Structures are given as C-alpha cells and as structure tokens.
C-alpha positions as MATLAB code, in Angstrom:
seq = 'MFDDIHWRWKFSRLYKCTSPCLSPLQHLSGRNVLAWLSKFSIVRDQHRTGTVAVAASVHAAKKALPEYHRSVGFESRKSYSQKIESGFFDKYLSGSSILEIGYKGGLNDVVPIVPQAVGVDLDYPGYNGKTLPFPDESQDAIYTSHCFEHIADYKHALRDWFRVLKIGGFLVIVVPHQHLFERRRNLPSRWNLDHKRFYTPASLLREIEEVFAPNSYRVRHMMDNDLGFDYSVTPLGAGVGCFEIEIVLEKLKQPVWTLDDGTTRDYPAGEFHTNCLERKHGFFLETDFSTTDICPIFGPYVPLAAGDYEVRYFFEAVGIGGQELEAPIVFDVARDGGRRVVSVKLVGPAGAEVMRHGALSLRFTNDSPDSPFEFRVFTSCRLRVFTSGRPFQGSFRFFGVSLARLWPER';
ca = [
     -22.661   12.894   29.966;
     -23.477   16.192   28.499;
     -24.716   15.648   25.351;
     -23.740   17.698   21.868;
     -26.386   19.963   21.886;
     -25.757   21.226   25.631;
     -22.437   21.917   23.949;
     -23.268   24.092   21.519;
     -25.406   25.850   23.164;
     -22.455   26.440   26.643;
     -19.824   26.958   24.166;
     -22.341   29.481   21.891;
     -22.332   31.756   25.342;
     -18.917   31.221   26.156;
     -18.040   32.569   22.729;
     -19.945   35.845   23.747;
     -17.816   36.775   26.545;
     -14.187   36.034   25.097;
     -14.373   36.077   21.212;
     -11.208   37.482   20.948;
      -9.472   34.393   22.302;
     -11.827   31.708   20.522;
     -12.005   33.022   17.041;
     -10.325   29.627   15.554;
     -13.003   28.297   17.087;
     -15.700   30.121   15.246;
     -15.063   27.475   12.235;
     -15.562   24.600   13.994;
     -19.128   23.440   15.044;
     -20.558   20.392   16.863;
     -18.590   17.266   17.657;
     -15.726   19.209   16.484;
     -15.737   21.628   19.041;
     -16.556   18.835   21.363;
     -13.523   16.830   20.020;
     -11.595   20.603   20.468;
     -12.651   21.243   23.559;
     -11.435   16.906   24.977;
      -8.027   18.065   23.042;
      -6.940   20.778   25.565;
      -8.553   18.804   28.556;
     -11.751   21.155   28.793;
     -13.979   18.399   30.154;
     -17.230   18.136   32.661;
     -14.642   18.583   35.349;
     -13.550   22.256   34.263;
     -17.207   23.158   32.735;
     -17.887   23.633   36.861;
     -15.208   25.170   37.348;
     -16.116   28.499   35.677;
     -14.883   30.443   32.865;
     -11.139   30.592   34.385;
     -10.235   26.789   33.822;
     -12.254   27.211   30.638;
      -9.628   30.368   29.591;
      -6.534   28.739   30.844;
      -7.165   25.850   28.358;
      -7.509   28.526   25.512;
      -4.648   30.236   26.551;
      -2.558   27.220   26.365;
      -4.111   25.651   23.384;
      -3.555   29.466   21.945;
       0.284   28.500   21.734;
      -0.091   25.373   20.133;
      -2.416   26.584   17.689;
      -1.503   28.873   14.134;
      -3.841   31.707   14.813;
      -6.518   32.407   12.141;
      -5.474   36.015   11.878;
      -1.607   35.662   11.973;
       0.297   38.147   10.219;
       2.281   35.705    7.886;
       3.153   36.492    4.617;
       0.983   38.190    2.004;
       0.641   34.950   -0.799;
       0.913   32.782    2.614;
      -2.238   34.201    4.243;
      -5.074   34.340    1.018;
      -5.070   30.194    2.055;
      -4.050   30.180    6.289;
      -7.166   29.557    7.430;
      -7.836   27.194    5.161;
      -4.289   24.972    5.813;
      -5.722   25.065    9.844;
      -9.044   23.518    9.112;
      -7.534   21.197    6.464;
      -5.017   20.232    9.094;
      -2.376   21.093    6.816;
      -0.069   22.748   10.108;
      -0.930   19.875   12.357;
       0.124   17.345    9.473;
       3.849   19.574    8.267;
       4.095   21.984   10.793;
       3.580   20.727   13.656;
       7.404   20.076   14.938;
       9.349   22.103   17.536;
      12.242   22.840   15.210;
      10.961   24.584   11.968;
      12.481   27.488    9.805;
      10.660   29.796    7.013;
      12.752   30.338    4.291;
      12.451   34.135    2.682;
       9.251   34.767    5.438;
       9.098   38.293    5.278;
       8.782   38.842    1.129;
       9.820   42.515    1.380;
       7.002   43.148    4.567;
       8.521   44.456    7.542;
       4.848   43.234    9.310;
       5.046   40.003    8.991;
       5.830   36.711   11.192;
       6.677   33.038   10.446;
       4.411   30.275    9.412;
       3.827   29.116   12.215;
       4.573   30.269   16.192;
       7.089   27.820   16.992;
       8.899   28.398   13.354;
      12.511   30.389   13.520;
      12.079   32.750   10.234;
      15.098   33.454    7.753;
      16.090   36.253    5.571;
      18.843   38.353    4.471;
      19.778   39.558    7.282;
      19.347   36.658    9.678;
      23.101   36.312   11.062;
      25.216   33.738    9.551;
      23.253   33.722    6.575;
      24.515   34.252    3.305;
      22.058   33.908    1.263;
      23.070   30.197    0.210;
      23.795   28.093    3.162;
      21.484   27.948    5.868;
      23.793   28.209    9.574;
      21.888   25.550   11.315;
      23.846   21.841   12.028;
      22.802   19.046    9.381;
      19.428   17.096   10.059;
      18.764   19.527   12.797;
      15.015   20.611   11.803;
      11.812   19.256   11.502;
      10.135   20.961    8.617;
      10.789   24.043    6.223;
       8.959   26.222    4.265;
       9.007   28.721    1.546;
       6.635   30.727    0.223;
       6.385   32.838   -3.165;
      11.001   32.630   -2.484;
      12.061   29.081   -4.657;
      11.130   31.244   -7.970;
      14.040   34.177   -7.202;
      16.642   31.618   -6.392;
      19.145   30.931   -8.973;
      21.317   28.397   -7.708;
      18.163   26.333   -7.292;
      20.003   23.142   -6.879;
      22.873   24.428   -4.278;
      19.392   25.683   -2.387;
      17.516   22.267   -2.151;
      20.475   20.433   -1.095;
      20.931   22.959    1.616;
      17.473   22.664    2.629;
      17.644   19.040    2.603;
      21.071   18.744    4.733;
      19.431   20.312    7.686;
      16.377   18.213    7.461;
      16.280   15.607   10.207;
      15.283   12.114    8.528;
      10.816   12.080    8.372;
      10.885   16.071    8.239;
       9.162   17.414    5.527;
      10.321   20.203    3.203;
       7.269   22.964    2.310;
       7.835   24.136   -1.332;
       5.163   26.891   -2.489;
       5.645   28.871   -5.717;
       3.398   31.180   -8.077;
       2.149   28.883  -10.958;
       2.715   29.836  -14.528;
      -0.457   29.216  -15.527;
      -2.548   31.668  -12.505;
      -0.057   33.856  -11.771;
       2.303   34.472  -14.870;
      -0.525   33.716  -17.679;
       2.366   33.878  -20.002;
       4.177   31.540  -21.711;
       7.887   32.597  -21.260;
       9.925   34.977  -19.493;
      10.008   37.828  -18.163;
       7.306   37.893  -15.877;
       5.159   40.351  -16.009;
       4.511   41.218  -12.418;
       7.364   40.220  -10.509;
      11.109   41.043  -13.026;
      13.144   39.303  -10.818;
      11.602   35.420  -11.213;
      14.107   33.611  -12.539;
      11.888   30.369  -13.728;
       8.188   29.974  -14.340;
       6.415   26.660  -12.854;
       3.925   24.827  -13.359;
       3.933   21.253  -11.323;
       6.076   19.170  -13.874;
       8.689   21.684  -14.665;
       8.960   21.859   -9.905;
       8.874   18.016   -9.710;
      11.731   17.761  -12.851;
      13.900   20.598  -10.582;
      13.170   18.132   -7.819;
      13.918   14.870   -9.459;
      17.555   16.480  -10.753;
      19.032   17.411   -7.472;
      17.730   14.381   -5.389;
      18.282   10.888   -5.621;
      15.586    8.451   -6.221;
      14.494    6.959   -2.758;
      15.688    9.981   -0.757;
      11.936   11.513   -0.195;
       8.543   11.219   -1.065;
       5.440   13.067   -2.485;
       3.788   13.599    0.237;
       1.026   16.872   -0.632;
       0.644   18.363   -3.932;
      -1.843   20.833   -5.678;
      -2.465   23.722   -7.585;
      -4.234   26.438   -4.714;
      -6.509   28.260   -6.898;
      -9.025   29.356   -3.781;
     -10.841   32.151   -4.800;
      -8.622   32.511   -7.975;
     -11.093   34.412  -10.552;
     -10.416   33.090  -13.664;
     -12.454   36.227  -15.758;
      -9.393   38.365  -15.322;
      -7.088   38.098  -18.509;
      -3.442   38.357  -18.592;
      -3.261   41.590  -18.680;
      -4.907   41.861  -15.473;
      -3.169   41.342  -11.783;
      -4.095   37.432  -10.090;
      -6.993   37.661   -7.928;
      -7.074   34.726   -5.094;
      -4.416   32.118   -4.272;
      -2.652   31.350   -7.903;
       0.519   28.732   -6.916;
       1.497   25.173   -6.407;
       2.444   23.468   -3.315;
       4.183   20.403   -2.350;
       5.372   18.725    0.647;
       8.627   16.149    0.700;
       9.312   14.055    2.904;
      12.591   13.208    3.798;
      13.771    8.972    3.585;
      16.296    7.578    4.553;
      17.579    6.242    1.297;
      17.915    2.365    1.446;
      21.434    0.292    0.173;
      20.191   -0.064   -3.370;
      19.500    1.872   -5.729;
      17.667    1.498   -9.152;
      17.954   -1.333  -11.503;
      19.266    0.199  -14.734;
      19.052   -3.301  -16.551;
      22.913   -4.337  -17.314;
      22.262   -6.555  -13.606;
      20.705   -9.616  -15.180;
      21.777  -12.859  -17.194;
      23.218  -12.526  -20.174;
      23.058  -15.392  -22.526;
      25.662  -17.051  -24.576;
      23.713  -15.774  -27.852;
      24.857  -12.182  -26.638;
      28.363  -13.084  -26.481;
      31.568  -12.987  -29.252;
      33.620  -15.389  -30.646;
      35.641  -15.416  -33.818;
      36.602  -19.175  -33.774;
      33.265  -20.951  -33.068;
      30.488  -21.728  -34.816;
      27.223  -21.331  -33.671;
      25.291  -24.953  -33.544;
      23.269  -24.441  -30.718;
      21.208  -21.151  -29.886;
      21.820  -21.630  -26.223;
      25.304  -22.143  -25.839;
      29.387  -21.709  -27.324;
      30.986  -24.704  -27.611;
      34.676  -25.616  -27.998;
      36.467  -28.607  -27.973;
      40.220  -26.970  -27.412;
      40.893  -27.669  -31.089;
      41.398  -23.839  -31.901;
      44.454  -21.587  -31.114;
      42.602  -18.357  -30.793;
      43.390  -15.910  -28.136;
      40.124  -15.913  -26.431;
      37.117  -17.240  -27.879;
      34.438  -16.114  -25.989;
      34.228  -12.553  -24.642;
      31.719  -10.110  -24.480;
      29.136   -8.301  -24.104;
      30.416   -5.038  -23.718;
      28.257   -3.060  -21.299;
      28.502   -0.464  -19.193;
      27.511   -0.582  -15.248;
      26.975    2.329  -12.439;
      29.871    2.717  -10.136;
      29.460   -0.164   -7.573;
      30.669   -3.590   -6.101;
      29.362   -6.657   -8.701;
      29.185  -10.758   -8.764;
      29.471  -11.984  -11.976;
      28.875  -15.893  -11.853;
      29.755  -18.453  -15.401;
      27.442  -21.198  -16.207;
      29.641  -23.907  -18.326;
      29.599  -27.670  -18.876;
      33.020  -29.734  -19.151;
      31.817  -33.107  -21.644;
      33.900  -35.653  -20.474;
      36.118  -34.605  -18.289;
      35.288  -37.995  -15.833;
      38.208  -37.978  -13.513;
      41.012  -36.109  -15.434;
      42.699  -33.394  -14.018;
      43.363  -29.813  -16.019;
      46.343  -30.175  -18.196;
      46.295  -26.876  -18.795;
      44.751  -23.423  -17.773;
      41.542  -22.518  -18.925;
      41.264  -18.651  -17.884;
      38.079  -16.624  -16.755;
      38.443  -12.631  -16.393;
      36.205   -9.871  -16.117;
      37.877   -7.254  -18.234;
      36.949   -3.000  -19.441;
      37.818   -0.213  -21.699;
      38.443   -3.144  -24.784;
      40.955   -5.135  -22.616;
      41.975   -3.906  -19.698;
      41.361   -6.416  -17.154;
      39.893   -5.853  -13.941;
      40.103   -9.614  -11.986;
      40.757  -13.063  -13.103;
      41.184  -16.625  -11.974;
      43.138  -19.692  -13.781;
      41.800  -22.946  -13.305;
      44.473  -26.052  -13.681;
      45.048  -29.440  -12.270;
      42.903  -31.537  -10.076;
      41.470  -28.393   -8.813;
      40.728  -26.492  -11.484;
      39.008  -29.822  -12.823;
      36.813  -30.057   -9.436;
      35.134  -26.378  -10.501;
      35.021  -27.218  -14.097;
      32.885  -30.447  -13.001;
      31.062  -28.544  -11.102;
      29.920  -26.117  -13.985;
      30.387  -22.626  -11.870;
      32.184  -20.233  -10.519;
      31.568  -16.535   -9.376;
      34.035  -13.842   -9.555;
      33.383  -10.287   -7.423;
      35.035   -6.868   -8.718;
      34.071   -2.949   -8.077;
      33.678   -0.537  -10.982;
      35.153    2.950  -10.524;
      34.326    4.016  -14.064;
      31.280    4.264  -15.079;
      31.470    5.178  -18.646;
      33.460    1.789  -19.284;
      32.459   -0.760  -20.873;
      32.397   -4.827  -19.434;
      33.086   -7.482  -20.880;
      33.434  -11.362  -19.219;
      35.884  -13.493  -21.625;
      36.875  -16.984  -21.148;
      40.793  -18.304  -22.409;
      41.682  -21.579  -23.193;
      44.805  -20.656  -24.951;
      46.268  -16.918  -24.451;
      50.454  -16.054  -25.404;
      49.753  -12.775  -23.762;
      48.893  -13.658  -20.676;
      48.570  -17.403  -19.851;
      51.106  -19.530  -22.018;
      49.401  -23.535  -22.649;
      50.209  -26.290  -25.031;
      47.685  -28.806  -25.723;
      43.861  -28.736  -24.573;
      42.994  -28.547  -21.312;
      40.696  -31.980  -20.767;
      40.038  -34.278  -23.599;
      36.306  -33.706  -24.359;
      34.595  -30.340  -24.919;
      33.524  -27.087  -23.573;
      29.953  -25.392  -23.623;
      29.690  -21.838  -22.351;
      25.605  -20.838  -21.207;
      26.822  -17.331  -20.405;
      27.156  -15.113  -17.204;
      24.611  -13.753  -14.342;
      25.773  -10.300  -13.350;
      24.336   -9.174   -9.719;
      25.004   -5.543   -7.600;
      26.523   -6.149   -4.740;
      24.848   -4.053   -1.919;
      26.555   -3.122    1.367;
      24.599   -4.832    4.484;
      22.854   -2.340    6.404;
];
C-alpha cells in the first residue's frame, strides 16, 4: 500500500509532465489528492501501467469536473475556483440537466457555468425572454448570476424557473449586493442603469416569499459573497472583488396541509353571541326553550381560508332522559351574515339520541375566503323551521365548537 508521502512524490512528478491537464489538482494536497485520484480509479494497479492510464483517467475527470479556468460569465469567474474547492458545484450543479439563465452577460466569449449546462439567453431558440422553452419538471438545476435584477416581472420569472425544476432540484440565484456593489440607498444604480431593483439578503428573501407557497421550497444556502472585496474603495469608485448575494433554493413536493391561520381551533361558548340568554356560567350558554327568539346562539364570525372544514358542536341535553324531540333543534353553518351553507335538523327519537350523545359534526367547503362564518343553533325560527312548544322538558347547554381543516389524502 502506498503511503501519503509516496503519493505526494509520485503525483508531483506526474504534475510536472502533465500540468495543463491536471491544473484542477494544483489546489489539492495530501490525502485530498489521494481521495481525488481514488475517485477516478487511479489506484495502485494503474500506477504500474504508467502515465497512459493516469492520463486517460484525468481526461475522464475533466469531463465530469468544472475546470478552474473555464470561461464563464465575468462575475462568476471571480469565485469560480472557490466554488470548485468548497464543493458548491458538486452539491448543487452536478445533475445532467442544468440551465444557466442570462449566461452571456453581454459577452460573446463565455460558456455556461458547468460543462453539462445549457446556456439560455435572449437569442436561445424558442425563448421569448419570459417563458422558458422547456417542459415542466425537466431540469435538475437552474443557475443565474447578475441577471435577476434586470428582470422587471420578477414574479413571473421565479414561477417559470420553478416550473421547469424537478422536485429536489436547485435554483441558484446570484445578485449584486446593495451594500457592496451599489453602495447607495436608492435607484438608479450608478454602475448599471438597467438594474430594476437593489438587493439585500432580506429584500431578496422577501420577493421569494411573495412568489412561492410555504413549504414549496427550502433555502439550502445563502451568503454575502465578498471574496476579495476592497472595503477601502469609496461609493464613488467601482467595486473591487466580489460584491454579491448567493442563494440556493431546493424545490420541494408540497405537503397536503398549509399553514394554520389561527382560525382552526376550539371556540368556547364565551366567544358566541346571544340576544336572549343570560350568561350565568362562563363555560356554557343555557336555555330552557322558554324564549322564542329566532336564533338564541350564533357566532363567532371568523374569516376562513378556502378549503374543506369540519365543525363539531358540543352540548348537553339536561333532563332529556328517554324523551323524544317534540320540536326540531337546528344546527347550521352560515356565512355573510346569514347565508346558510349547511345544516342539520334534529327531531323525534333519532334527534333525541344525538342530543343524548352530546356532540354532532357538520362538514362544509369554503370557496369565499373573505366571508365571515358563523355557527348557529336554532330552537325556534319563523323563517326556516316552524316549531311549537319545547323540543323536550329540560334545558340545553351549549359549550362551543371545534373547527378543523380537512386535508386531502396523500
């Protein structure tokens, strides 16, 4: 087995002979060299076959790895070597289907960010500058550097870039930093009049959060790249070094649930309204049916997000025993101040059995997110349910409702 010192010596001799091909390795040393060689099948057996086998392995490696002196876009070049060494490209841009948006940057002698990437600029066939001519979920990664700030309709751009990304794919966005590149508070840019927006990490994240639904992505990398930046240069002088923000988003398969907006919870009786019942107890509203009010219990008027819901009413029929319901009791869900969405009428022996159980559920769909919803109990309603007398001899205690969002099955 060759030890580390032997490999250093052997590789140094090989490097002197083939340095143009092995230039990516000049930044590696010791066991990192050994790991690199091992990765591309340069092992002891190949060592015995001479430099021909080694050169062949290096040639294969050059196809798989970005080259240190690759002629990528002007800003990307500044930290290209650092991204190779840190594993950035290997982690985020190693897939077989990769796009670089706006890769030319006004230059003609540039190539896409990694060897397998397709460069997309305004002259790309089928590209209208807005919608990419690629199928949905067809790309492993999208890279764009110092391009996003030039796009007026950033929301459409983000949505379309995400459209073509596969689940698990990466969107890499690099933009000039307001505090490093622009070094001024407000537009216009002193250095590029086509810049539509200035960016800080916070403002870039804010635009991303405006466009993408929660849990449709995760931020996997974000940093201020000031590699080699000269802080001695004043705002009136052109910046030196890197002056940008990097962010990497991973596209996720969205879960079936969305964020809780605080409306799907328990609503106790104290949050409900009544025009005829005395609030003798803090935990429930009670009626003995002596009142003929149209709707003794209603509320609490909450706006709900669009979707499917289940509301569960909790109550107690005090003294019902074996009685039947002689008159109906109606539970319903209404919106917009009285428009009924769903209801159930309890009467007779079946209704009495539900009352003895002490709970019932109603399901409904909300397709009007701005409408206030209420949950009501009718014991006598001249407009909807005609009753005479009391439903049973006893009293009805209402404890409140529990509202739950119903999510589709995966």
